[in-house]
PDB file of C-alpha atoms in Angstrom:
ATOM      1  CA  UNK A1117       0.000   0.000   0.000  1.00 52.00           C
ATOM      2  CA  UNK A1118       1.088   3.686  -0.566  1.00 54.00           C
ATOM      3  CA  UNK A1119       2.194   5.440   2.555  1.00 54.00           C
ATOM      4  CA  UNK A1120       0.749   8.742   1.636  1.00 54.00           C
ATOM      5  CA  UNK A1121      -2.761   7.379   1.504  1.00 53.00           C
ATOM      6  CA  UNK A1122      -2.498   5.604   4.515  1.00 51.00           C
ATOM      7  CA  UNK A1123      -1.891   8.867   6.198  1.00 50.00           C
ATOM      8  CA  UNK A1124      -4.714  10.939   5.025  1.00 51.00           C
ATOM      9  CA  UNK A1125      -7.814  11.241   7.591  1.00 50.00           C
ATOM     10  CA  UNK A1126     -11.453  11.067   6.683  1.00 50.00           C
ATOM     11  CA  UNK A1127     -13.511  13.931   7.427  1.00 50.00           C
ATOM     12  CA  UNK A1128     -15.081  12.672  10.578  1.00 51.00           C
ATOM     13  CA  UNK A1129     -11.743  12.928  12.500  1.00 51.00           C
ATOM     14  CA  UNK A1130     -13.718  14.781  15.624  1.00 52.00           C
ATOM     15  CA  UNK A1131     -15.391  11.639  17.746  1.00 55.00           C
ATOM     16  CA  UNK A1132     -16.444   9.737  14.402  1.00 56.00           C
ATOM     17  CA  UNK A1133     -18.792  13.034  13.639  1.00 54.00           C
ATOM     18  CA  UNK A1134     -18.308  13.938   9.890  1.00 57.00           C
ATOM     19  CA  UNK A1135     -17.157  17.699   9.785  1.00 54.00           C
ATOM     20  CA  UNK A1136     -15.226  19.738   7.186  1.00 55.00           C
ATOM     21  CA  UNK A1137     -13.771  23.018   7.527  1.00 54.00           C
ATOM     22  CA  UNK A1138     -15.942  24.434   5.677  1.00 51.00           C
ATOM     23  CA  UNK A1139     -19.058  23.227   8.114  1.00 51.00           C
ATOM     24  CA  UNK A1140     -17.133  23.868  11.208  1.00 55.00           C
ATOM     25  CA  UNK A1141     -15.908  27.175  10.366  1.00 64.00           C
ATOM     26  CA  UNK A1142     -19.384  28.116   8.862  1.00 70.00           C
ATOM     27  CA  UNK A1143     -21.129  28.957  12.219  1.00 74.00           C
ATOM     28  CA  UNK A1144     -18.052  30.638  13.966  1.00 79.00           C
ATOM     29  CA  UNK A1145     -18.661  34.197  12.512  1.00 81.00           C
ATOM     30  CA  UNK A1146     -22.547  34.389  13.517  1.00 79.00           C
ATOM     31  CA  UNK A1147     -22.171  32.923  16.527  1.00 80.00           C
ATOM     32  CA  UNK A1148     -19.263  35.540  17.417  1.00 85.00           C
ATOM     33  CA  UNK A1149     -22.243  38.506  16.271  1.00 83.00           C
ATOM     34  CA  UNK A1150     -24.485  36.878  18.519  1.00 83.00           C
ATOM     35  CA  UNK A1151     -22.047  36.813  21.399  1.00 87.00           C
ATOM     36  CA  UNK A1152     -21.192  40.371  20.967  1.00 89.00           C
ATOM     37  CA  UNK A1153     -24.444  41.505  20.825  1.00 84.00           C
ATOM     38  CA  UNK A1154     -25.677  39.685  24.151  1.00 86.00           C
ATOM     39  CA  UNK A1155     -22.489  41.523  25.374  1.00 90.00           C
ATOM     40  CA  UNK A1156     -24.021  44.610  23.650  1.00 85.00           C
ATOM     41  CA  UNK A1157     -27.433  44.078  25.056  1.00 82.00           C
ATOM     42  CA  UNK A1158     -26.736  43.434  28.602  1.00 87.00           C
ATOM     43  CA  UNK A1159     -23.988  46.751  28.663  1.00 89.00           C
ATOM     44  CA  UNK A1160     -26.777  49.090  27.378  1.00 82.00           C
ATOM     45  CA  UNK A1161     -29.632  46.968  30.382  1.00 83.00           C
ATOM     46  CA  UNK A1162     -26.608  47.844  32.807  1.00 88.00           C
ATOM     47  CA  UNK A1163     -26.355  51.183  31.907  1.00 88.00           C
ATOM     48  CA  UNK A1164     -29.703  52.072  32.330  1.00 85.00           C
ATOM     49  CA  UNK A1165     -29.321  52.479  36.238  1.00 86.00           C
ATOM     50  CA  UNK A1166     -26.180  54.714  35.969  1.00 88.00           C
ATOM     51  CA  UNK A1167     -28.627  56.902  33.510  1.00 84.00           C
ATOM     52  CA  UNK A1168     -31.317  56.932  35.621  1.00 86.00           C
ATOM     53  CA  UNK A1169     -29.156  58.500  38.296  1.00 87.00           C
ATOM     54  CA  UNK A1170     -27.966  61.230  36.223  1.00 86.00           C
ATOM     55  CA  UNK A1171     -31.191  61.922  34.126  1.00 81.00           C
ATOM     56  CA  UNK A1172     -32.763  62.312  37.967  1.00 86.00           C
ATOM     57  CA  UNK A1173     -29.674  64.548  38.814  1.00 87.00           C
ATOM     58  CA  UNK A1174     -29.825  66.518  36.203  1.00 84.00           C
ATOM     59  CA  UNK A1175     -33.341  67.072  35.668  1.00 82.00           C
ATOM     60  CA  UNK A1176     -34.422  67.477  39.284  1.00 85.00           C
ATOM     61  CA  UNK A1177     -36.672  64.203  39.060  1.00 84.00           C
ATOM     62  CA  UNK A1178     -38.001  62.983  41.662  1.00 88.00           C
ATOM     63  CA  UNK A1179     -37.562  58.964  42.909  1.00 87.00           C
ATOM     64  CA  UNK A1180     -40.996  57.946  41.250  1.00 88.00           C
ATOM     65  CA  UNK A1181     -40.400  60.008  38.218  1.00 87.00           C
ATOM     66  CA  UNK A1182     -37.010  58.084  37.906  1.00 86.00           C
ATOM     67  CA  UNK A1183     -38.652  54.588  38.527  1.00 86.00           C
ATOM     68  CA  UNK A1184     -41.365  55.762  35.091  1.00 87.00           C
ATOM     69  CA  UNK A1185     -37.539  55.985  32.822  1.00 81.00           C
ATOM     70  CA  UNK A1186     -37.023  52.402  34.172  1.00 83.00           C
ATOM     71  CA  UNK A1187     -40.533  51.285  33.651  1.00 87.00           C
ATOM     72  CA  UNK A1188     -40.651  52.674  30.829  1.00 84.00           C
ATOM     73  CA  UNK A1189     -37.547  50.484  29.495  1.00 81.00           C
ATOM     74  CA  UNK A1190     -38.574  47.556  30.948  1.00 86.00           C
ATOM     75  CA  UNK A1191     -42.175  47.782  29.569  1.00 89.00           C
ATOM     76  CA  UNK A1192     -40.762  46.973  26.070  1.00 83.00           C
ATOM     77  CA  UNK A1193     -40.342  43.591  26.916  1.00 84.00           C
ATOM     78  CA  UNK A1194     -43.929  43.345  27.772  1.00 89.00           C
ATOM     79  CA  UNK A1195     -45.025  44.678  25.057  1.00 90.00           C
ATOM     80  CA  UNK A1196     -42.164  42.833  22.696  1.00 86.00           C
ATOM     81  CA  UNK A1197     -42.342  39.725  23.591  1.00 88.00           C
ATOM     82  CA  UNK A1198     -45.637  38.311  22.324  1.00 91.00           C
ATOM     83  CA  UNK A1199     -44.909  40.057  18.596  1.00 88.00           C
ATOM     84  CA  UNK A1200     -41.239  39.075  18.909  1.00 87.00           C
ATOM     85  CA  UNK A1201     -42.340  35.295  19.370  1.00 90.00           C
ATOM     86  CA  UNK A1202     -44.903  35.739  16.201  1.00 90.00           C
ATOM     87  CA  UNK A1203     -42.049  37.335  13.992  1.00 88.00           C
ATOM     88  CA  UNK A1204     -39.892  34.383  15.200  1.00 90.00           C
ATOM     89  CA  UNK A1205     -42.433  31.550  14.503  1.00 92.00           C
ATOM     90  CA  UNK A1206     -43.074  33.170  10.818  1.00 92.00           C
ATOM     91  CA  UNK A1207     -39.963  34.058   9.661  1.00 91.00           C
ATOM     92  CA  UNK A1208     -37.058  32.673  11.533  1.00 87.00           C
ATOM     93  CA  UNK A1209     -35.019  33.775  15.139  1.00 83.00           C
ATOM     94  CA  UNK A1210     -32.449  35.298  12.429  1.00 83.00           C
ATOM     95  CA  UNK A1211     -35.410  37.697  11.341  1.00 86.00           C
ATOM     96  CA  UNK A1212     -36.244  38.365  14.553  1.00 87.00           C
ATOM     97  CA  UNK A1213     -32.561  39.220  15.816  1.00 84.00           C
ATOM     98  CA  UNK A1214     -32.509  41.420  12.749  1.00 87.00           C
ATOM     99  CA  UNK A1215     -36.013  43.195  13.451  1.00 87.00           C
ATOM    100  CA  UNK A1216     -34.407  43.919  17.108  1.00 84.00           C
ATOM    101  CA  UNK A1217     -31.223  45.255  16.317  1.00 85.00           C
ATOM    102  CA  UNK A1218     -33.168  47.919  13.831  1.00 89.00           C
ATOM    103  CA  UNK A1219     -35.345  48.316  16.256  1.00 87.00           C
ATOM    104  CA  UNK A1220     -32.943  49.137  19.093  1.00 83.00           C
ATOM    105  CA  UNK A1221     -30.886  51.091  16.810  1.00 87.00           C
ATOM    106  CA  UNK A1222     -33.981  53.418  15.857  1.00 90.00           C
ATOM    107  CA  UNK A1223     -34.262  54.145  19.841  1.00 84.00           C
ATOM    108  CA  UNK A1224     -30.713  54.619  20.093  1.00 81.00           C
ATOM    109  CA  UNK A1225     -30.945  57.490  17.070  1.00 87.00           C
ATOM    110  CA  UNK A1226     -34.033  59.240  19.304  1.00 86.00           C
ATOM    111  CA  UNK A1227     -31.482  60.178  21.502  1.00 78.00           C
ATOM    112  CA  UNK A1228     -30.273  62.822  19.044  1.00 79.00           C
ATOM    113  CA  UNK A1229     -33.299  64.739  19.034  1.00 79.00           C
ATOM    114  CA  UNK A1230     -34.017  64.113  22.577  1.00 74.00           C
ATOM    115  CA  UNK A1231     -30.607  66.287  23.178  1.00 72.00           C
ATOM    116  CA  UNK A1232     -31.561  68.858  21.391  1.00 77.00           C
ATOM    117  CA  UNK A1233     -34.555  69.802  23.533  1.00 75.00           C
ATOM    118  CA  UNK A1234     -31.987  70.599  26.101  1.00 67.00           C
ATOM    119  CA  UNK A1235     -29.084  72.142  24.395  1.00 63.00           C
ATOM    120  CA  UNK A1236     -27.595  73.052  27.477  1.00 59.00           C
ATOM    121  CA  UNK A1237     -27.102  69.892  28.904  1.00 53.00           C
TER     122      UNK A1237
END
């Protein structure tokens, strides 16, 4: 027998599984986008108390007027969840990961105008 073809490994060298590079380097670049943006997700949850603080600093608000900015982000999910699920069941979770990030990144752009209400601040 040849030596060289002796050597070669089939494709299912991981526990008998059959894998190619292709197939196990095909999932490594969404899953990294999903990672981040749980990463993403959670930093902008966790900064919502350290805004809170300020927003009730800086516009003289009151305990329970700071507790409506937190209901108020908290109430998305709510109101999200039972048209998130429906997106999800129709399309696909990839459609609804998509329809959240534009959605998140529409309330990130209100911010802009929001400033300029108070220019001063």
């Amino acid at each position: 027998p040849d030596p060289s073809k002796q050597c070669r490994a089939a494709p299912s060298d991981l526990f008998g599984i059959p894998s190619t590079k292709m197939v196990a380097y095909s999932f490594l670049w969404p899953l990294a986008l999903i990672v981040l943006l749980f990463f993403l997700w959670g930093f902008a949850n966790s900064i919502n108390d350290v805004l809170i603080k300020h927003f009730s600093k800086t516009f003289s608000l009151m305990d329970w007027q700071a507790g409506l900015v937190q209901g108020a982000f908290y109430i998305g999910y709510f109101f999200g969840a039972l048209p998130a699920a429906m997106v999800a069941r129709r399309f696909s979770y990839k459609a609804t990961v998509v329809v959240g990030l534009c959605l998140f990144a529409v309330g990130s752009f209100w911010f802009f105008p929001a400033s300029q209400c108070f220019p001063s601040y």
